[in-house]
PDB file of C-alpha atoms in Angstrom:
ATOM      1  CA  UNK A  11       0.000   0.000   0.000  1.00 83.00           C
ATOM      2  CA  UNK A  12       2.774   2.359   0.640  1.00 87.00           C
ATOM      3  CA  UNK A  13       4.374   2.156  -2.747  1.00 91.00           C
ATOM      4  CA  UNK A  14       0.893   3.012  -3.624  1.00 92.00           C
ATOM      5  CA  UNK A  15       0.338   6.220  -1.992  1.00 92.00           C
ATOM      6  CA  UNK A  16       4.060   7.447  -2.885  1.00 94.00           C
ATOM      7  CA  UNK A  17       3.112   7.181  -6.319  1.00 95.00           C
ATOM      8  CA  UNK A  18      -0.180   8.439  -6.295  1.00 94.00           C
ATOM      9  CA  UNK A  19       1.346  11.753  -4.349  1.00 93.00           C
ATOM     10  CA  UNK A  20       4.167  11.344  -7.297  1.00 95.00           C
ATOM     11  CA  UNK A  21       1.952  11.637  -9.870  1.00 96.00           C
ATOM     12  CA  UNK A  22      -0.290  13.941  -8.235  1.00 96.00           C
ATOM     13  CA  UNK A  23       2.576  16.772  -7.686  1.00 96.00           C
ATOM     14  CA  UNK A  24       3.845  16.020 -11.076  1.00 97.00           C
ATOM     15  CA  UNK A  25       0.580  16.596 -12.694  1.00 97.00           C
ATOM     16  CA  UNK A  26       0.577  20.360 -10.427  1.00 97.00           C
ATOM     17  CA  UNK A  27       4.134  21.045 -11.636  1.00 96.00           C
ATOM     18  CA  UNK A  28       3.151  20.810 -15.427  1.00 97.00           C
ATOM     19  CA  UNK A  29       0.203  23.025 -15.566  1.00 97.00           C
ATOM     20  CA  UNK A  30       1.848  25.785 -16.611  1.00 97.00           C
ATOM     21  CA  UNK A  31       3.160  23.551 -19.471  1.00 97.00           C
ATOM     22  CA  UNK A  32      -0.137  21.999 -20.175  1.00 97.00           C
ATOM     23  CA  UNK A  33      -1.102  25.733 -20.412  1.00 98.00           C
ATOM     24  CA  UNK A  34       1.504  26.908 -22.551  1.00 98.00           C
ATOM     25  CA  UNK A  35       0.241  24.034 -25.133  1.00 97.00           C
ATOM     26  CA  UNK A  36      -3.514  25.106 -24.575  1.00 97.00           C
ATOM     27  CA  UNK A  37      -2.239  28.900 -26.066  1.00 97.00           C
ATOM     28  CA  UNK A  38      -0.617  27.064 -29.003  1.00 97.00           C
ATOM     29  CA  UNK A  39      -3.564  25.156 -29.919  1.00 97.00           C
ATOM     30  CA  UNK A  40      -6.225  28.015 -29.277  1.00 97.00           C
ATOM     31  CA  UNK A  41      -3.667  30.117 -31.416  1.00 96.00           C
ATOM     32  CA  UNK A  42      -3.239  27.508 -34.449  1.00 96.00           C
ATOM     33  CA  UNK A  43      -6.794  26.228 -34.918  1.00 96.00           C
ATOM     34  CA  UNK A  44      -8.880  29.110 -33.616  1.00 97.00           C
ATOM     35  CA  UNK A  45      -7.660  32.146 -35.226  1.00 95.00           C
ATOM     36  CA  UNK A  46     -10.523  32.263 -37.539  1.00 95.00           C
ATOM     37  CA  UNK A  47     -13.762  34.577 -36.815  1.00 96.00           C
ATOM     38  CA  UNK A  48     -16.901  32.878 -36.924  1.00 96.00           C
ATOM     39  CA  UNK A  49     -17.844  34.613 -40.149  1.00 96.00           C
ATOM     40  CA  UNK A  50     -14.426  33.800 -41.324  1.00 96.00           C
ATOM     41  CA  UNK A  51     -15.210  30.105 -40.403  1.00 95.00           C
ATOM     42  CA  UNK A  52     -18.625  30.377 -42.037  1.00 94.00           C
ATOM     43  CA  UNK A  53     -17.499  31.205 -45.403  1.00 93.00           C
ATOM     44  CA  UNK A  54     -14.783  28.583 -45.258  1.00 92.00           C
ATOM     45  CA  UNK A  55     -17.190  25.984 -44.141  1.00 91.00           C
ATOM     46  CA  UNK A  56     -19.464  26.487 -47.213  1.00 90.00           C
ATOM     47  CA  UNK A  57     -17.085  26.759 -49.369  1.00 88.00           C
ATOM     48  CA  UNK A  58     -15.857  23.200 -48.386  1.00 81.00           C
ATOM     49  CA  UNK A  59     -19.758  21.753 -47.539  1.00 78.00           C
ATOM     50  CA  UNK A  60     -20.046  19.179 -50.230  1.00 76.00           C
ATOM     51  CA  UNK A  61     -22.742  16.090 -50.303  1.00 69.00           C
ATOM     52  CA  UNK A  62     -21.945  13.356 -48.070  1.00 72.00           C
ATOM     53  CA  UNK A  63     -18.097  14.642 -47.402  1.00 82.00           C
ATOM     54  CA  UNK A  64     -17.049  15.492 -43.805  1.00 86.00           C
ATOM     55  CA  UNK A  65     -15.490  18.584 -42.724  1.00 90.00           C
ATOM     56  CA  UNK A  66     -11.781  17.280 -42.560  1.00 91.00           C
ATOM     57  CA  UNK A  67     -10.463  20.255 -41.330  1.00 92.00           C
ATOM     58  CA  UNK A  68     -12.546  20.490 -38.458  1.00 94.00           C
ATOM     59  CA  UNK A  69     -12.659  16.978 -37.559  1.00 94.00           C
ATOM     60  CA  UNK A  70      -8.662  17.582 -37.730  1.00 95.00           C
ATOM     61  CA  UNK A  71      -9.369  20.100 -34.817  1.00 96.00           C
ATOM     62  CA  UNK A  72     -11.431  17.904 -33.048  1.00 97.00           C
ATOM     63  CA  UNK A  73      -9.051  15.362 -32.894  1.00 97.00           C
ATOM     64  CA  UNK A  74      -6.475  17.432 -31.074  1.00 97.00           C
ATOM     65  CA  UNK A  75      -9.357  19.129 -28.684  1.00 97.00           C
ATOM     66  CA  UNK A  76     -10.425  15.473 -27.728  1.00 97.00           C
ATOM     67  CA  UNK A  77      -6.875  14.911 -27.126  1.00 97.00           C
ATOM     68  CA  UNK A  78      -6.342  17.545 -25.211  1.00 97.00           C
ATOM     69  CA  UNK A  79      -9.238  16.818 -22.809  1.00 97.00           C
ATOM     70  CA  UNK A  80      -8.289  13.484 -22.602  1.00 97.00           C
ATOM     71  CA  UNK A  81      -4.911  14.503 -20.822  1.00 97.00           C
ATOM     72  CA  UNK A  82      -7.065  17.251 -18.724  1.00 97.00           C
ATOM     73  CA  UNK A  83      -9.138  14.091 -17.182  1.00 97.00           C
ATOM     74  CA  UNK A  84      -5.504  12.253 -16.771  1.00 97.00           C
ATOM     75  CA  UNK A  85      -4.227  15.653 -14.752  1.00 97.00           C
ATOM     76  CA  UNK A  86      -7.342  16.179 -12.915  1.00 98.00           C
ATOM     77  CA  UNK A  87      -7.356  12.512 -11.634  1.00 97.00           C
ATOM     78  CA  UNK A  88      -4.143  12.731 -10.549  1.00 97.00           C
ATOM     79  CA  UNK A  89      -4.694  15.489  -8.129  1.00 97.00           C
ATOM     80  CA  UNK A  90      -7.532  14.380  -6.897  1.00 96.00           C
ATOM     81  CA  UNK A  91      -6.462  10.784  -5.849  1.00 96.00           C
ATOM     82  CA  UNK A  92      -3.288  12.729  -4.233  1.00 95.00           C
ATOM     83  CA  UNK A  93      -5.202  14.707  -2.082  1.00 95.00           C
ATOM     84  CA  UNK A  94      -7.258  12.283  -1.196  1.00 94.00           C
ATOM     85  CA  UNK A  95      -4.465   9.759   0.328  1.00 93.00           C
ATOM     86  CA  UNK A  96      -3.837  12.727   2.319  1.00 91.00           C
ATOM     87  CA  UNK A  97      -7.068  12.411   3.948  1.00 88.00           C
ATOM     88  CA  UNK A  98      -7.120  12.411   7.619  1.00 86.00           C
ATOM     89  CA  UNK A  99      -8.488  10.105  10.168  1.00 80.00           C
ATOM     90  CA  UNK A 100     -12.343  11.525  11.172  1.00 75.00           C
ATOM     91  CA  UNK A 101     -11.683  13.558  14.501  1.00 71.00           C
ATOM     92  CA  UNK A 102     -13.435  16.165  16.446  1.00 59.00           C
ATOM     93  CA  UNK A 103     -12.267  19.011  16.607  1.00 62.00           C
ATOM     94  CA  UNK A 104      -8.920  20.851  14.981  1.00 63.00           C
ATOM     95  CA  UNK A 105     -10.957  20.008  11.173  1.00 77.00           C
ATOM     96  CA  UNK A 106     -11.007  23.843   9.748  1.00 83.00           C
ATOM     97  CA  UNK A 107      -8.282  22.082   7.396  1.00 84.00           C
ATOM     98  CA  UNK A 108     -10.042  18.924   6.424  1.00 88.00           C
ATOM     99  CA  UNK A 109     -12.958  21.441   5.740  1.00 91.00           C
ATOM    100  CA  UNK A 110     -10.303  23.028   3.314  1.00 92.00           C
ATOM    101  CA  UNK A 111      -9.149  19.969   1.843  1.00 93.00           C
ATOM    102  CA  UNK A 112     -12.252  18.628   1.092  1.00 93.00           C
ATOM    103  CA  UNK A 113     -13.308  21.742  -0.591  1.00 95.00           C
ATOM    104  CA  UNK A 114     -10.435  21.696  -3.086  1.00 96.00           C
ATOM    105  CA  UNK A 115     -10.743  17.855  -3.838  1.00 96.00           C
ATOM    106  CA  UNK A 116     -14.404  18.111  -4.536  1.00 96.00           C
ATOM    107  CA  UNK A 117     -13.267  21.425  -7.728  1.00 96.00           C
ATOM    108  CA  UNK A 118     -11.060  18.925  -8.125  1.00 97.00           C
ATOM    109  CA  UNK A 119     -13.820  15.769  -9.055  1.00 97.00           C
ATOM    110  CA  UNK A 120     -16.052  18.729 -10.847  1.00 97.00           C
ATOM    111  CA  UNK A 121     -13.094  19.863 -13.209  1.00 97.00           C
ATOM    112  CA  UNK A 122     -12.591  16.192 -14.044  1.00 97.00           C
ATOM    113  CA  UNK A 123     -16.213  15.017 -14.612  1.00 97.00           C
ATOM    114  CA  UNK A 124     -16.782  18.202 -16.634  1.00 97.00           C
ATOM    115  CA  UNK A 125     -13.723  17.659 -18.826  1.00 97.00           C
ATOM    116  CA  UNK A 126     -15.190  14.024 -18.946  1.00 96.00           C
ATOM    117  CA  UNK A 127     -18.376  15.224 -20.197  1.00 96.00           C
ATOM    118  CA  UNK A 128     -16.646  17.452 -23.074  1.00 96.00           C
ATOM    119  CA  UNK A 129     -15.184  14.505 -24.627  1.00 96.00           C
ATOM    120  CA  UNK A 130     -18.026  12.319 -24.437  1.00 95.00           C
ATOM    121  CA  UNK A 131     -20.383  14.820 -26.509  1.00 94.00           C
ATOM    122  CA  UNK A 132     -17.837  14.751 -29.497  1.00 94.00           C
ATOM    123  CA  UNK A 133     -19.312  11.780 -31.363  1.00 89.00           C
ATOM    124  CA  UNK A 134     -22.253  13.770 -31.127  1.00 92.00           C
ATOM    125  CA  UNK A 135     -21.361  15.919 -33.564  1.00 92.00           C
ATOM    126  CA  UNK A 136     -20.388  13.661 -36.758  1.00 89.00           C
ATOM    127  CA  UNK A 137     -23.838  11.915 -35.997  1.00 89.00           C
ATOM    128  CA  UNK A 138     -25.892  15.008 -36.504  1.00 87.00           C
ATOM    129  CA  UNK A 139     -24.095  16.058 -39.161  1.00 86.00           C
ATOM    130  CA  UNK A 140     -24.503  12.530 -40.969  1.00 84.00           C
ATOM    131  CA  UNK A 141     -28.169  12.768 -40.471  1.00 82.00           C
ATOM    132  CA  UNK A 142     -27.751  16.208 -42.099  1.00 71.00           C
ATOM    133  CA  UNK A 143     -25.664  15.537 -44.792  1.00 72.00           C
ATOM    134  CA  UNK A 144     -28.078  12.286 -46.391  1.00 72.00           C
ATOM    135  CA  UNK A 145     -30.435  15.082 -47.236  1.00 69.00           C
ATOM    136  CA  UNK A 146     -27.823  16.214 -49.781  1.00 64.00           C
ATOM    137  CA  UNK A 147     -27.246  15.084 -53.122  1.00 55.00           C
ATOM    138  CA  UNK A 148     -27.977  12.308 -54.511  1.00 51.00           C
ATOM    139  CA  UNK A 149     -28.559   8.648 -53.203  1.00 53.00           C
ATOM    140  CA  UNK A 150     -26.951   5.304 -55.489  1.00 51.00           C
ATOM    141  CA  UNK A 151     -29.867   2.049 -55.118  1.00 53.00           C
ATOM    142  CA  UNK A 152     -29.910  -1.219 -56.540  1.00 54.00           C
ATOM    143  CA  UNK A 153     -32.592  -3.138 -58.357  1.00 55.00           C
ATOM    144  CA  UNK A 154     -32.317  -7.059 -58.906  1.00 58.00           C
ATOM    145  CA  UNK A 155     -34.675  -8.386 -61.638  1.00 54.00           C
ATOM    146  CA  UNK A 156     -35.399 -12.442 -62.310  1.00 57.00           C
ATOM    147  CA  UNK A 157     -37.395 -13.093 -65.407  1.00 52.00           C
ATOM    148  CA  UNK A 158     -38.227 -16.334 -66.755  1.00 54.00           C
ATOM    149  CA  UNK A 159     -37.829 -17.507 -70.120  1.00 49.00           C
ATOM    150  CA  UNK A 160     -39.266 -20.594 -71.825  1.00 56.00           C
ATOM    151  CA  UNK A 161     -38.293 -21.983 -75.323  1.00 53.00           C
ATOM    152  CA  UNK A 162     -39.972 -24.595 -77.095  1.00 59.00           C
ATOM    153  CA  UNK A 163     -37.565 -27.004 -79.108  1.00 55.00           C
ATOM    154  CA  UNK A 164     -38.281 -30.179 -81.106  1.00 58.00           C
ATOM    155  CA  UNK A 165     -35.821 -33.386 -81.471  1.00 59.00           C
ATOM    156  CA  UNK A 166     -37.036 -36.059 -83.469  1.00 64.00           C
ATOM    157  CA  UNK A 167     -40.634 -34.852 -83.599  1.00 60.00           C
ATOM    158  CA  UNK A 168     -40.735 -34.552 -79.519  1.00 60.00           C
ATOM    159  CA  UNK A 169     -41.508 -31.701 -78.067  1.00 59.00           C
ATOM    160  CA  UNK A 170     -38.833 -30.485 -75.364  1.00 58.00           C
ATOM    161  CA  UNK A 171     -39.298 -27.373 -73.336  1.00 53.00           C
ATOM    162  CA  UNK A 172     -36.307 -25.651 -71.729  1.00 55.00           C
ATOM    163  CA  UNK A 173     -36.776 -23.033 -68.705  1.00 52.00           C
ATOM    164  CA  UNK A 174     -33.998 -20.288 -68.788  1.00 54.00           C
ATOM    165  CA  UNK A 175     -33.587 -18.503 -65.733  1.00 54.00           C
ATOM    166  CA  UNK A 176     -31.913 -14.876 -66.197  1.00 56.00           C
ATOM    167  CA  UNK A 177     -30.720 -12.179 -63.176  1.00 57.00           C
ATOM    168  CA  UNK A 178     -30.111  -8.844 -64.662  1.00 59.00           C
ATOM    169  CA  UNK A 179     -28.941  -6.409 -61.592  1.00 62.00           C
ATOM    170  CA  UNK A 180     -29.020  -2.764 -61.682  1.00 59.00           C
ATOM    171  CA  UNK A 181     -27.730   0.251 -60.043  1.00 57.00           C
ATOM    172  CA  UNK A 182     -29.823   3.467 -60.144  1.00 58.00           C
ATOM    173  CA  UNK A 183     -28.637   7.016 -59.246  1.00 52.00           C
ATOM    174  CA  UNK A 184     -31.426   8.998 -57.908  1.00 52.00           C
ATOM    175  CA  UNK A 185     -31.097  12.680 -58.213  1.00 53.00           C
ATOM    176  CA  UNK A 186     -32.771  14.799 -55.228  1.00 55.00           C
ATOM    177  CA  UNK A 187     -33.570  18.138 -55.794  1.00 52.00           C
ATOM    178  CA  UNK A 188     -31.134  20.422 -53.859  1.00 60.00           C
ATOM    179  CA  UNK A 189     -32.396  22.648 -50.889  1.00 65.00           C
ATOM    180  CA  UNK A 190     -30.627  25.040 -50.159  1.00 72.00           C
ATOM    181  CA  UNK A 191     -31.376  24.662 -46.494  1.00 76.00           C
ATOM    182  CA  UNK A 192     -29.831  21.180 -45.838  1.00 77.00           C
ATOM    183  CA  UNK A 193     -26.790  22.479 -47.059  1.00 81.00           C
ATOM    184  CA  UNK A 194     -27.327  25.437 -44.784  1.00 88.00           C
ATOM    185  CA  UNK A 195     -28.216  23.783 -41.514  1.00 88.00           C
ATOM    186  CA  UNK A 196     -24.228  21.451 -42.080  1.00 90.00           C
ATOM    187  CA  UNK A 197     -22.339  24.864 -42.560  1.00 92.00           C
ATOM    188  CA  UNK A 198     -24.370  25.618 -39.344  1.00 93.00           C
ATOM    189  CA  UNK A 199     -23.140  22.923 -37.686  1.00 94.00           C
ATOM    190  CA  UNK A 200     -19.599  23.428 -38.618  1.00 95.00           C
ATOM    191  CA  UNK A 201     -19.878  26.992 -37.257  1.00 96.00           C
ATOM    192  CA  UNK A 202     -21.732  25.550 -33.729  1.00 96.00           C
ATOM    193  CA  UNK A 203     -18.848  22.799 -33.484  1.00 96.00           C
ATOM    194  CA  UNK A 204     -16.140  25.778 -34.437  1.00 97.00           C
ATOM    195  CA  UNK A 205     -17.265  27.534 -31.711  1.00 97.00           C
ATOM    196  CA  UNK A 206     -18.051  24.697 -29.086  1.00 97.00           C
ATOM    197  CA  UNK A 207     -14.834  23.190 -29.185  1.00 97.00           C
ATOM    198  CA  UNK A 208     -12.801  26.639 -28.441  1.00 97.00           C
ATOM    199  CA  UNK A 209     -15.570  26.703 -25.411  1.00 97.00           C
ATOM    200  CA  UNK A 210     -14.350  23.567 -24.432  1.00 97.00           C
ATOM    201  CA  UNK A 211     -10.929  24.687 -24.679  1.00 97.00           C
ATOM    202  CA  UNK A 212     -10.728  27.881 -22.942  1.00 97.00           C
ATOM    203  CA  UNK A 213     -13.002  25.553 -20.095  1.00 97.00           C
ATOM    204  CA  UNK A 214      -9.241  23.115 -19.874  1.00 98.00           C
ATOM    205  CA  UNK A 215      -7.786  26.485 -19.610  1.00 97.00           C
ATOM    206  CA  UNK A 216      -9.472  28.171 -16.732  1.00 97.00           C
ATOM    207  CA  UNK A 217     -10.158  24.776 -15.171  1.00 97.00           C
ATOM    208  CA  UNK A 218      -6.440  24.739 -14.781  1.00 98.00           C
ATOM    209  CA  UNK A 219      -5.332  27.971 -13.718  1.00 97.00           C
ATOM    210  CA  UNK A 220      -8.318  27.844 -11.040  1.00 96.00           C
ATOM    211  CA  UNK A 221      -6.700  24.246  -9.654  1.00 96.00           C
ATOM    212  CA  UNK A 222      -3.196  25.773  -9.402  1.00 97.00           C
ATOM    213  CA  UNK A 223      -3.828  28.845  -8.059  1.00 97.00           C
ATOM    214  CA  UNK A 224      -6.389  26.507  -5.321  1.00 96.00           C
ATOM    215  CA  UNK A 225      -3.269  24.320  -4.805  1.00 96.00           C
ATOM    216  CA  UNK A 226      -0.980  26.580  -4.455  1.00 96.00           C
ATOM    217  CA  UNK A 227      -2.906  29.108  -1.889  1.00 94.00           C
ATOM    218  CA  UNK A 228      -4.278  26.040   0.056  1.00 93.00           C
ATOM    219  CA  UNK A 229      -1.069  23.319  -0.407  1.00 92.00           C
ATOM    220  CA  UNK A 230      -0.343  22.839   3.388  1.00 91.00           C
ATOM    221  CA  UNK A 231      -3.939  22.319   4.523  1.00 91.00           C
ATOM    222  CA  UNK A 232      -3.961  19.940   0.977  1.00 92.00           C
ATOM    223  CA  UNK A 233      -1.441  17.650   2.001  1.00 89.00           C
ATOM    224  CA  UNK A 234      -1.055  18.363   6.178  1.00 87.00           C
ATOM    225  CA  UNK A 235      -4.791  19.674   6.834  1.00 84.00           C
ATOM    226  CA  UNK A 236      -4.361  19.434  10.687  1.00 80.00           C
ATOM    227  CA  UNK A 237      -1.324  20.275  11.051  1.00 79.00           C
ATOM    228  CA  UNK A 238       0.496  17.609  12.646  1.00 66.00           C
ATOM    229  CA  UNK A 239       2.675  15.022  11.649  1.00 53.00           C
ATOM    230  CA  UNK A 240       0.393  12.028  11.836  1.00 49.00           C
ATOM    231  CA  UNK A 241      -1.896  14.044   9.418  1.00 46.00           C
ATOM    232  CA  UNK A 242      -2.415  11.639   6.533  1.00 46.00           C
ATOM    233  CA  UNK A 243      -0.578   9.147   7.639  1.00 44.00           C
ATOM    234  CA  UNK A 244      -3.920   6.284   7.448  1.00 44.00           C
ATOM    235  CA  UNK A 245      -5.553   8.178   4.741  1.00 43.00           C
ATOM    236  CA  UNK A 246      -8.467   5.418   4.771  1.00 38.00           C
ATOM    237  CA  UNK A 247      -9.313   4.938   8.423  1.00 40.00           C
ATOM    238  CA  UNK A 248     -12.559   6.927   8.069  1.00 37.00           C
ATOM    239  CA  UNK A 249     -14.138   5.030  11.244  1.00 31.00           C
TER     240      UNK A 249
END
């Protein structure tokens, strides 16, 4: 159990030390794929909406959000099962600290479980956008015709009948007549995507520069909430 807890509190304080790195990387990525307007956005996204085609671009950027949140969830983890094996034995009295500690763990689960939620929702998006895109274009279908033919032959005066059985298969291209507003509601949901996945980014960002600045104003009551030396010490002896 020991080796445990030193490398949960390993991970956890390595996990504190890089979020001004993680943030660095969040100004890079906010700088590279969101530089556009929205009305810049909105012209490029109709100029590239095309029948049954995906938005590579922005599924490019979605990639790297998802990404990104995934290693938020990683970092927010970490911290939290840290302060947690710092934990205290239940007391009376002297708790001001636990009160503290308990308070930062639990931004701690919300940050996490919201990041969580962020990445989850993704998939959402090429779904909607598939059920859009169908109402564009045209649609390919395929027809498969049996017809039976019978031919009558004679050998030696006796009548001999031969069945011929034939499969002709065809593919038909059915042209729909284009409405304007299908095409309209995908560049709408490029734009609504655009703009949600910068949301979720500048969330990782302030999610993280509230947890440092938490961590850092609060550390000792974080790790040592009463005070003492036996604080933390049986992190799970909670009666």
């Amino acid at each position: 159990m020991d080796k445990r807890l030193a490398a949960a509190e390993r991970a956890g304080k390595e996990a504190f030390e890089l979020i001004p790195v993680r943030l660095d990387e969040l100004d890079v990525a906010l700088q590279q794929h969101f530089a556009l307007s929205v009305d810049k956005f909105r012209e490029a996204a109709r100029a590239a909406a095309q029948p049954r085609m995906s938005n590579r671009a922005l599924l490019g950027v979605q990639y790297e959000v998802h990404n990104l949140l995934g290693r938020a969830v990683s970092d927010f983890r970490a911290l939290e099962f840290w302060l947690v094996t710092k934990v205290p034995q239940v007391s009376d009295g002297n708790n001001f600290g636990v009160e503290v500690q308990h308070y930062v763990i639990d931004e701690l689960k919300k940050c996490r479980i919201a990041m969580q939620g962020h990445a989850d929702s993704l998939a959402n998006y090429s779904w909607s956008r598939g059920l859009g895109a169908e109402k564009m274009g045209s649609s390919s279908s395929s027809e498969e015709n049996k017809s039976e033919v019978r031919e009558e032959k004679t050998e030696d005066g006796t009548p001999k009948v031969n069945t011929t059985m034939k499969t002709e298969k065809t593919d038909k291209t059915v042209s729909k007549p284009e409405i304007e507003d299908f095409g309209e509601h995908i560049v709408a949901l490029d734009v609504k995507h655009y703009v949600a996945l910068e949301g979720m980014l500048r969330e990782v960002e302030h999610a993280y520069v509230r947890t440092f600045e938490l961590i850092k104003k609060n550390r000792d009551k974080c790790e040592n909430p009463r005070g003492d030396s036996t604080s933390g010490s049986r992190p799970f002896n909670m009666y």
